[in-house]
Tab-separated table of C-alpha atoms (C1' of nucleotides) in Angstrom:
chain	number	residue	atom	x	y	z
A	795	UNK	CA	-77.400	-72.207	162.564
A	796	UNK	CA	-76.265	-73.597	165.824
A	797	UNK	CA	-73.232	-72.870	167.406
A	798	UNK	CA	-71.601	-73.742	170.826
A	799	UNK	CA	-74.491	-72.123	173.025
A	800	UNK	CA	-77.785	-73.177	170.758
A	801	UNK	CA	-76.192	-76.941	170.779
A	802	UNK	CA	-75.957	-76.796	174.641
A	803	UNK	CA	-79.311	-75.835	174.948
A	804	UNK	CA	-80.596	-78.539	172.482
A	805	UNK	CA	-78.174	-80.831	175.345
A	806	UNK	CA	-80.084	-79.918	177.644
A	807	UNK	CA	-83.297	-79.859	176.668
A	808	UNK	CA	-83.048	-83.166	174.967
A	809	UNK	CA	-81.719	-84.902	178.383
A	810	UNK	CA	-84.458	-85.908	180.602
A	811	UNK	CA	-86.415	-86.971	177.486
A	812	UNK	CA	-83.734	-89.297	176.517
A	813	UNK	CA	-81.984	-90.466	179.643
A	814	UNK	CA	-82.491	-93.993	180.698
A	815	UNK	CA	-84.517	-94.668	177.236
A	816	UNK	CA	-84.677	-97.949	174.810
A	817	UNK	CA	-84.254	-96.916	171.044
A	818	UNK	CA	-87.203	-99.337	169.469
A	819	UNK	CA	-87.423	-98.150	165.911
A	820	UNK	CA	-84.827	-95.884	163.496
A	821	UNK	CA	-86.571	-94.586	160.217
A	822	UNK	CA	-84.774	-92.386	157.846
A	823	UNK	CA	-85.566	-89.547	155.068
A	824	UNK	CA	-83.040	-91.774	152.797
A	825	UNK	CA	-81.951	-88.684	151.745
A	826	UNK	CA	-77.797	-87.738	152.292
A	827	UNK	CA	-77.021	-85.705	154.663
A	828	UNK	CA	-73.104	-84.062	154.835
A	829	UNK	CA	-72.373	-87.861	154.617
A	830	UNK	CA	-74.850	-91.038	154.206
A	831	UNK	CA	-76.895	-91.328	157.117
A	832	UNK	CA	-76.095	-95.324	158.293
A	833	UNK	CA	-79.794	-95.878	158.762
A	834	UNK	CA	-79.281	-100.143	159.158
A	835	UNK	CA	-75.843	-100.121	160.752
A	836	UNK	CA	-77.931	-97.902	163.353
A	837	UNK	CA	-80.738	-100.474	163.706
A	838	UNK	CA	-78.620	-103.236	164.131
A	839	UNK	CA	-76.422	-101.405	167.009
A	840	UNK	CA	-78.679	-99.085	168.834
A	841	UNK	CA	-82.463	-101.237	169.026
A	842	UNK	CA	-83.465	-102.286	171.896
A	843	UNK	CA	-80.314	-100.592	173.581
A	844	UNK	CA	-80.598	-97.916	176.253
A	845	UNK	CA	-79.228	-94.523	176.193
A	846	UNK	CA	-77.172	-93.632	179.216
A	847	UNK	CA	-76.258	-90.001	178.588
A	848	UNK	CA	-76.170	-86.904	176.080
A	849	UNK	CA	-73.026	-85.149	175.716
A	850	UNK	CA	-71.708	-82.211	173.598
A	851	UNK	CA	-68.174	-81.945	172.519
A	852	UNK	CA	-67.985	-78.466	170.021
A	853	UNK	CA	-71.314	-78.156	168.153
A	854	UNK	CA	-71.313	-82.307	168.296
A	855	UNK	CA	-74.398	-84.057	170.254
A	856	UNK	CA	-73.243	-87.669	171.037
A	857	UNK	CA	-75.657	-90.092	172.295
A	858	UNK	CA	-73.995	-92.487	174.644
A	859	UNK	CA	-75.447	-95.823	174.599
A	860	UNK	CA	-75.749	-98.459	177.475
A	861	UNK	CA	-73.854	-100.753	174.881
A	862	UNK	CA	-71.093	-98.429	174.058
A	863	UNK	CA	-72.407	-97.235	171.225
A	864	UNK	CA	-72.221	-93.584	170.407
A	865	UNK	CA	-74.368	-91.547	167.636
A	866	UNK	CA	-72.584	-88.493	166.915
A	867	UNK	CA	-75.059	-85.669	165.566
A	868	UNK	CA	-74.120	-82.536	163.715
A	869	UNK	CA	-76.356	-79.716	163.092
A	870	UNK	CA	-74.767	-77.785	160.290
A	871	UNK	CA	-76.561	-74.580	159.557
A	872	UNK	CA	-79.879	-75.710	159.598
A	873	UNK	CA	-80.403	-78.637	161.699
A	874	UNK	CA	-82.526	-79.632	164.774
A	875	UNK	CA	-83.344	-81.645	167.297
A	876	UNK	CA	-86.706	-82.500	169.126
A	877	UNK	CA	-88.713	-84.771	170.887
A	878	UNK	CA	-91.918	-85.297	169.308
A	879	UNK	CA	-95.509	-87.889	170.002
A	880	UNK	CA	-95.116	-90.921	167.581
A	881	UNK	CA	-97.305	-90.686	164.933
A	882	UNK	CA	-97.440	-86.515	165.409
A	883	UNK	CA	-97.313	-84.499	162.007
A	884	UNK	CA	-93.834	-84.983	160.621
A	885	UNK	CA	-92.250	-81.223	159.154
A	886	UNK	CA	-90.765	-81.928	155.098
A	887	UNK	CA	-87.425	-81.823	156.110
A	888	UNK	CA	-87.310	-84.207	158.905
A	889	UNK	CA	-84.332	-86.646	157.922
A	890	UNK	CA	-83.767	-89.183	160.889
A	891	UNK	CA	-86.431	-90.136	163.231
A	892	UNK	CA	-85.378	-92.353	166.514
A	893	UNK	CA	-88.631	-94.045	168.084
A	894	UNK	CA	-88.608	-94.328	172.059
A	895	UNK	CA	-89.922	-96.984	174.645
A	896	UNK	CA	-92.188	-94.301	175.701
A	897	UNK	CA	-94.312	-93.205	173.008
A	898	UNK	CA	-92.477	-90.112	171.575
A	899	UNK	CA	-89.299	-89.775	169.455
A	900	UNK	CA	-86.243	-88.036	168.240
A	901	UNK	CA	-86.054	-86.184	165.255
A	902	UNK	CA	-83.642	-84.757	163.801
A	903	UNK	CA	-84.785	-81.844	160.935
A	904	UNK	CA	-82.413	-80.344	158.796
A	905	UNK	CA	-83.693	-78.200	155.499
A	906	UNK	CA	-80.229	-78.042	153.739
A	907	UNK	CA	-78.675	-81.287	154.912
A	908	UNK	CA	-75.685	-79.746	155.833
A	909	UNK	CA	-75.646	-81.657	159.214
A	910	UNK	CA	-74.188	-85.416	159.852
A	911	UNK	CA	-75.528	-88.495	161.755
A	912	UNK	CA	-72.277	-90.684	162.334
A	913	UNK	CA	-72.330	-93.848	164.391
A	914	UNK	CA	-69.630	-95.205	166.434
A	915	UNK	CA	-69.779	-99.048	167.701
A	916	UNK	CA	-67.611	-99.505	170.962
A	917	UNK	CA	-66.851	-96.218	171.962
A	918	UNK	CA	-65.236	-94.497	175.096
A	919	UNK	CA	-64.901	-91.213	175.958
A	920	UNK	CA	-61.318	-91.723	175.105
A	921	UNK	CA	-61.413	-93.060	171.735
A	922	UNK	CA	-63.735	-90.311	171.123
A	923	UNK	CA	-61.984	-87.784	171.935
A	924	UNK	CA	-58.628	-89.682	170.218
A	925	UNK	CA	-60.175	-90.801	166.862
A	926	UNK	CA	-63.487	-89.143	166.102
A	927	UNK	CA	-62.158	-85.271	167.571
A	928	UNK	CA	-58.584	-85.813	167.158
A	929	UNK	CA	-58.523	-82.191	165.343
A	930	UNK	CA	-60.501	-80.528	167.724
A	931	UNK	CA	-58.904	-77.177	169.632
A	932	UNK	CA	-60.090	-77.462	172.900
A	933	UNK	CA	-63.477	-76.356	174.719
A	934	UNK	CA	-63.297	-72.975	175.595
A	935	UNK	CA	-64.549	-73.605	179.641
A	936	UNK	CA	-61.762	-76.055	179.731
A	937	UNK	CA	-58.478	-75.247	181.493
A	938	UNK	CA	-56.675	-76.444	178.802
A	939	UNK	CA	-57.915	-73.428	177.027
A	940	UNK	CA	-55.928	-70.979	178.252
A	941	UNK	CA	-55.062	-67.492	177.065
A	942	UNK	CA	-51.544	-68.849	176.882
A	943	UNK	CA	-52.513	-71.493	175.164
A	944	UNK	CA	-54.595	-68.937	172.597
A	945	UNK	CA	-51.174	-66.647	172.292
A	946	UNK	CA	-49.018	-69.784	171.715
A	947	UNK	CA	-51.387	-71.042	169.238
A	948	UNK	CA	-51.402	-67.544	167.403
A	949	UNK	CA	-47.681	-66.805	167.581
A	950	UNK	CA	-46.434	-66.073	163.991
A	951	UNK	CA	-49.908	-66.106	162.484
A	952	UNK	CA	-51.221	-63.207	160.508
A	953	UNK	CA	-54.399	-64.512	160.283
A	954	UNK	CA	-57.357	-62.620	161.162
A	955	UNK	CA	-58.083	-62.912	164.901
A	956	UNK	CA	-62.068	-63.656	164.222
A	957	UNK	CA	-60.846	-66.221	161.380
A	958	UNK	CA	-58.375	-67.353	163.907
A	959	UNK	CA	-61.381	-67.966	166.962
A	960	UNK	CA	-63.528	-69.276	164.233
A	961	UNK	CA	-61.232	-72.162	163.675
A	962	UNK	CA	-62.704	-75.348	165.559
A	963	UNK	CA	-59.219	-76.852	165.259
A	964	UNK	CA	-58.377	-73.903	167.672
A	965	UNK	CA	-60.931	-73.591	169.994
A	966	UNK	CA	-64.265	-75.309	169.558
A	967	UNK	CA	-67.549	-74.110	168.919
A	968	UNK	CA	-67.526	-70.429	168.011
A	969	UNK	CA	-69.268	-69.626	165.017
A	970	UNK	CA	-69.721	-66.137	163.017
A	971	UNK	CA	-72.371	-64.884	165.766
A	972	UNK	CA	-70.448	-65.142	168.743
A	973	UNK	CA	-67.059	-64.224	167.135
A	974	UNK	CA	-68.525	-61.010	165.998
A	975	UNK	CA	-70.582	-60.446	169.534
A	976	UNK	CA	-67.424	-61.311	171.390
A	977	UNK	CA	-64.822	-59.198	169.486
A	978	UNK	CA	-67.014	-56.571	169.532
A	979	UNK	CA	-67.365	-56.789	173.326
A	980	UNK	CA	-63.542	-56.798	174.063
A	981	UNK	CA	-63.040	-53.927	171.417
A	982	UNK	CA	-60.441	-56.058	169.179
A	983	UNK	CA	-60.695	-55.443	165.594
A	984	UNK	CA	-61.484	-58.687	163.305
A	985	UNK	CA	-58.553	-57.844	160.589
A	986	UNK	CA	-56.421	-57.841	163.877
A	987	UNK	CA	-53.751	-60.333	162.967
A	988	UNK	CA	-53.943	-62.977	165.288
A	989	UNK	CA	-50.362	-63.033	166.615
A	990	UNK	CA	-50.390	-58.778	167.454
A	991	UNK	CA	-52.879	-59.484	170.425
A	992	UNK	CA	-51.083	-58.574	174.135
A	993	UNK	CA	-51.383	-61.162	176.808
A	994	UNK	CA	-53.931	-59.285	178.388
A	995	UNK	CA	-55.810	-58.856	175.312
A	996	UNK	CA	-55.890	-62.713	174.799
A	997	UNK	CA	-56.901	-62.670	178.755
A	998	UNK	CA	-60.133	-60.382	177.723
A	999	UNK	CA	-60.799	-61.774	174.886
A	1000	UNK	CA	-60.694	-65.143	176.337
A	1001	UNK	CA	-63.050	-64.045	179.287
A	1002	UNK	CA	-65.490	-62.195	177.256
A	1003	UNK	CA	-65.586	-65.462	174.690
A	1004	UNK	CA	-66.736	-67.335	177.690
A	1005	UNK	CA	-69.232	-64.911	179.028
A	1006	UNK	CA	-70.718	-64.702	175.908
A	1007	UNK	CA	-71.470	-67.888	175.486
A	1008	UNK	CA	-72.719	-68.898	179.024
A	1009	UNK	CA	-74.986	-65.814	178.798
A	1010	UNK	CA	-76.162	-67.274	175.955
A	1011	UNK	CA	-76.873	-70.695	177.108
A	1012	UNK	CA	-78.701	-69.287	180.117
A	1013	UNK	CA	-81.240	-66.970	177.368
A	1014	UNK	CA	-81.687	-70.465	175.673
A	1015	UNK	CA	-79.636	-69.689	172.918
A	1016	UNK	CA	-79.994	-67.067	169.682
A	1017	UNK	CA	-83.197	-67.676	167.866
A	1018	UNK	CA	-82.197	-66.199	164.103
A	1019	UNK	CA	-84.667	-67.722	161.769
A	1020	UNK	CA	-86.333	-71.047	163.123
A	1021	UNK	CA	-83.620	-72.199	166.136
A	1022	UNK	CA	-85.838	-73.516	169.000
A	1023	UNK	CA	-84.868	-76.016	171.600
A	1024	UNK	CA	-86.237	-79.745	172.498
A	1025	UNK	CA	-89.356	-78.552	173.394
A	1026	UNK	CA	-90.289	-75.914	170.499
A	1027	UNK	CA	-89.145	-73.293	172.194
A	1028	UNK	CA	-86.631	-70.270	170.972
A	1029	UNK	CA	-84.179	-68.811	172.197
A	1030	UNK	CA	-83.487	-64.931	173.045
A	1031	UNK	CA	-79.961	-64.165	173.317
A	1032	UNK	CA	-80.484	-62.121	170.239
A	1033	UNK	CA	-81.810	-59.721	172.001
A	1034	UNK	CA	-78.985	-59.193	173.341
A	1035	UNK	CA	-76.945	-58.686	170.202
A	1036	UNK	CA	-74.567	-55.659	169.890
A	1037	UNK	CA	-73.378	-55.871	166.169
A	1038	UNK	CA	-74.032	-58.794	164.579
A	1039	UNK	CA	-77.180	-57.835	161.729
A	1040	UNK	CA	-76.693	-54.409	163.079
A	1041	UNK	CA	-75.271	-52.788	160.696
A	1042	UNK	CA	-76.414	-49.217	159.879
A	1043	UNK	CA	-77.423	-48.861	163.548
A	1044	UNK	CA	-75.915	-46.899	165.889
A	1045	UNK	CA	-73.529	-48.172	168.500
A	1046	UNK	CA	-75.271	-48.058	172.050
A	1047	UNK	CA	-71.669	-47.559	173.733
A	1048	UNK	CA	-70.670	-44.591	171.079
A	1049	UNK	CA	-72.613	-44.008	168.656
A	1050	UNK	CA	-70.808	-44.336	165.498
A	1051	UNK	CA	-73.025	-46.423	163.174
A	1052	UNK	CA	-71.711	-50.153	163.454
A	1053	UNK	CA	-70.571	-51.531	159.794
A	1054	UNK	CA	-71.066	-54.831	157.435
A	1055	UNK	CA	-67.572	-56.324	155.682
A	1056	UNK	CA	-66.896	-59.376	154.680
A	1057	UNK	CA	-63.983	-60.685	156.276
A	1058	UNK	CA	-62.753	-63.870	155.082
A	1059	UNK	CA	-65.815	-64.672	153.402
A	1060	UNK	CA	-68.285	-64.330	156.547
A	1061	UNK	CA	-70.288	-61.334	157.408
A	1062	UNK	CA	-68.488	-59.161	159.535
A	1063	UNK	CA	-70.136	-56.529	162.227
A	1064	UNK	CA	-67.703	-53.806	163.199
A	1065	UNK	CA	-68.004	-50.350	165.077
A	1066	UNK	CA	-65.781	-48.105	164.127
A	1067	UNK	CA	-65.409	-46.168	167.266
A	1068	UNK	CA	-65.286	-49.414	169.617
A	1069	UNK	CA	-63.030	-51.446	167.543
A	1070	UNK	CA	-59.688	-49.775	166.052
A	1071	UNK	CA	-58.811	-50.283	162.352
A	1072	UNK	CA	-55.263	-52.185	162.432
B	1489	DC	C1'	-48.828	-72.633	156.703
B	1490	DA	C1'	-51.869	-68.973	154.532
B	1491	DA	C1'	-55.412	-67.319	151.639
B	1492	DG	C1'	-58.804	-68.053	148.434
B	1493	DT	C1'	-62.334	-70.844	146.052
B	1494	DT	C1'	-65.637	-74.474	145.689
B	1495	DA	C1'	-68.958	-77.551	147.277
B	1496	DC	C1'	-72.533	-79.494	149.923
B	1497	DC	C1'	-78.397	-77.800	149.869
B	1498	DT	C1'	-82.832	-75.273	150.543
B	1499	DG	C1'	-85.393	-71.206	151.237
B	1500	DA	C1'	-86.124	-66.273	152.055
B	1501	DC	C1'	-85.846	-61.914	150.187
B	1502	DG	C1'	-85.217	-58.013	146.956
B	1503	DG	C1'	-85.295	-56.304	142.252
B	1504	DC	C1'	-87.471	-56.348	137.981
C	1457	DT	C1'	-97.323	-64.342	139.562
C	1458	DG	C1'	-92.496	-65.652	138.426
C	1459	DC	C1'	-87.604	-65.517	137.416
C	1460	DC	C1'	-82.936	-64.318	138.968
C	1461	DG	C1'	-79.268	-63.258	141.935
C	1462	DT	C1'	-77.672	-63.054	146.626
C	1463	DC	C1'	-77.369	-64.425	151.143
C	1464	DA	C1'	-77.663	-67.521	155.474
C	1465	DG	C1'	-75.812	-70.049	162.009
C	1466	DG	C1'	-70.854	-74.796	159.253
C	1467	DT	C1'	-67.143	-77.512	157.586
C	1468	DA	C1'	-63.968	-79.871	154.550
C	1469	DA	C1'	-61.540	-80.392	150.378
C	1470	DC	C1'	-59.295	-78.378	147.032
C	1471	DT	C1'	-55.907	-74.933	144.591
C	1472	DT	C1'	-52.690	-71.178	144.384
DNA sequence: CAAGTTACCTGACGGC
DNA sequence: TGCCGTCAGGTAACTT
């Protein structure tokens, strides 16, 4: 489900409820998630310990703690986050549940388990970022993410470009929505092979990529099915779509009718008229 | 290194 | 009403 944009927004809403707040109580589904949740290595390190901050690093939540903990929370397709009254009605695929000082709690809900709840005793922001997202291409606001860094990366690679911005080892957090809405938007074909983009291509894309994905932080995120943020809310960036689940419609810049393909696997929204075949 | 497949898991939807 | 196949926002581990 969530991708850079819908995890920021989670980030955000989550915050205030969160910062400054004792963990008291951890219960969990028992249930696997991607990996065992560590439901007693998380009592042991984060009860009665304060959480200091919330940060996102790709489509990762980490919880900071004031003891240098860290949990490190992945949605996967279906997971969520959200701050509920203790004791409120739990949903039936509620898998982690983090009781507060205050009287509410974290849960974390994820029908098909494809998330991950990792814990991290003694960490920094530097063995973070050196052990646990070692792999990790950098954030795309970052100046390290350049558009010469994108072309470098791409040199020699006949990938396809949306395979090749869908790679988290590249750049982080850009899933199948916003590779589709942003290739659409700089009219590059996906099947273009990664290395045949210009400079000033990669400079478009690169801008458009980031556009994107503010705009869609500031709508709250793209509600598809069930996303909604801390506070129950959706999102409505999809509104705002342009191709992706549009195909069979007609393209509002030319009106060919916008195509499905799969493309290495993943549902692929193309307009014919805006983006040229290779 | 690239491309393809499989696997993880549940639920919604369409066809019959 | 139900059964079956297909598909879904992600990622990693395999094989060729």
């Amino acid at each position: 489900m969530p991708e850079l944009p819908e995890v920021e927004v989670i980030r955000q809403g989550l915050m205030p409820h969160l910062n400054g707040r004792t963990i008291c109580e951890i219960r969990c589904s028992g249930k696997p998630l991607r990996s065992p949740v560590p439901c007693s290595e998380m009592r042991v390190e984060l009860c009665g310990h304060i959480i200091s901050t919330v940060h996102r690093r790709a489509k990762y939540l980490i919880v900071r703690m004031d003891n240098g903990a860290a949990l490190i929370i992945h949605l996967g397709m279906t997971g969520n986050m959200g701050i509920f009254a203790k004791g409120s009605t739990t949903q039936k695929h509620d898998h982690v549940c983090w009781g507060l000082d205050n009287g509410t709690e974290l849960r974390f809900n994820d029908t098909r388990r494809f998330g991950a709840v990792r814990l991290l005793e003694a960490a920094t922001s530097k063995t973070l970022e050196k052990q646990f997202f070692a792999a990790l291409g950098p954030e795309p606001f970052s100046r390290s993410c350049s558009a010469r860094y994108l072309a470098n990366r791409a040199a020699g690679r006949k990938t396809a470009i949306k395979k090749f911005i869908m790679n988290s080892h590249v750049i982080a957090g850009i899933g199948n929505i916003y590779a589709n809405e942003s290739l659409f938007r700089s009219k590059i074909h996906p099947e273009r092979a990664a290395a045949s983009l210009s400079d000033k291509e990669w400079q478009r894309l690169l801008g458009i990529i980031r556009k994107t994905l503010k705009d869609a932080i500031a709508c709250g995120g793209s509600t598809i099915s069930d996303f909604v943020d801390a506070s129950g809310k959706g999102g409505y960036f999809q509104i705002n779509f342009q191709v992706y689940g549009k195909d069979g419609e007609t393209c509002r810049i030319c009106w060919k009718v916008i195509i499905k393909k799969y493309i290495d696997g993943r549902a692929s929204f193309i307009c014919p008229g805006c983006q040229e075949q290779p």
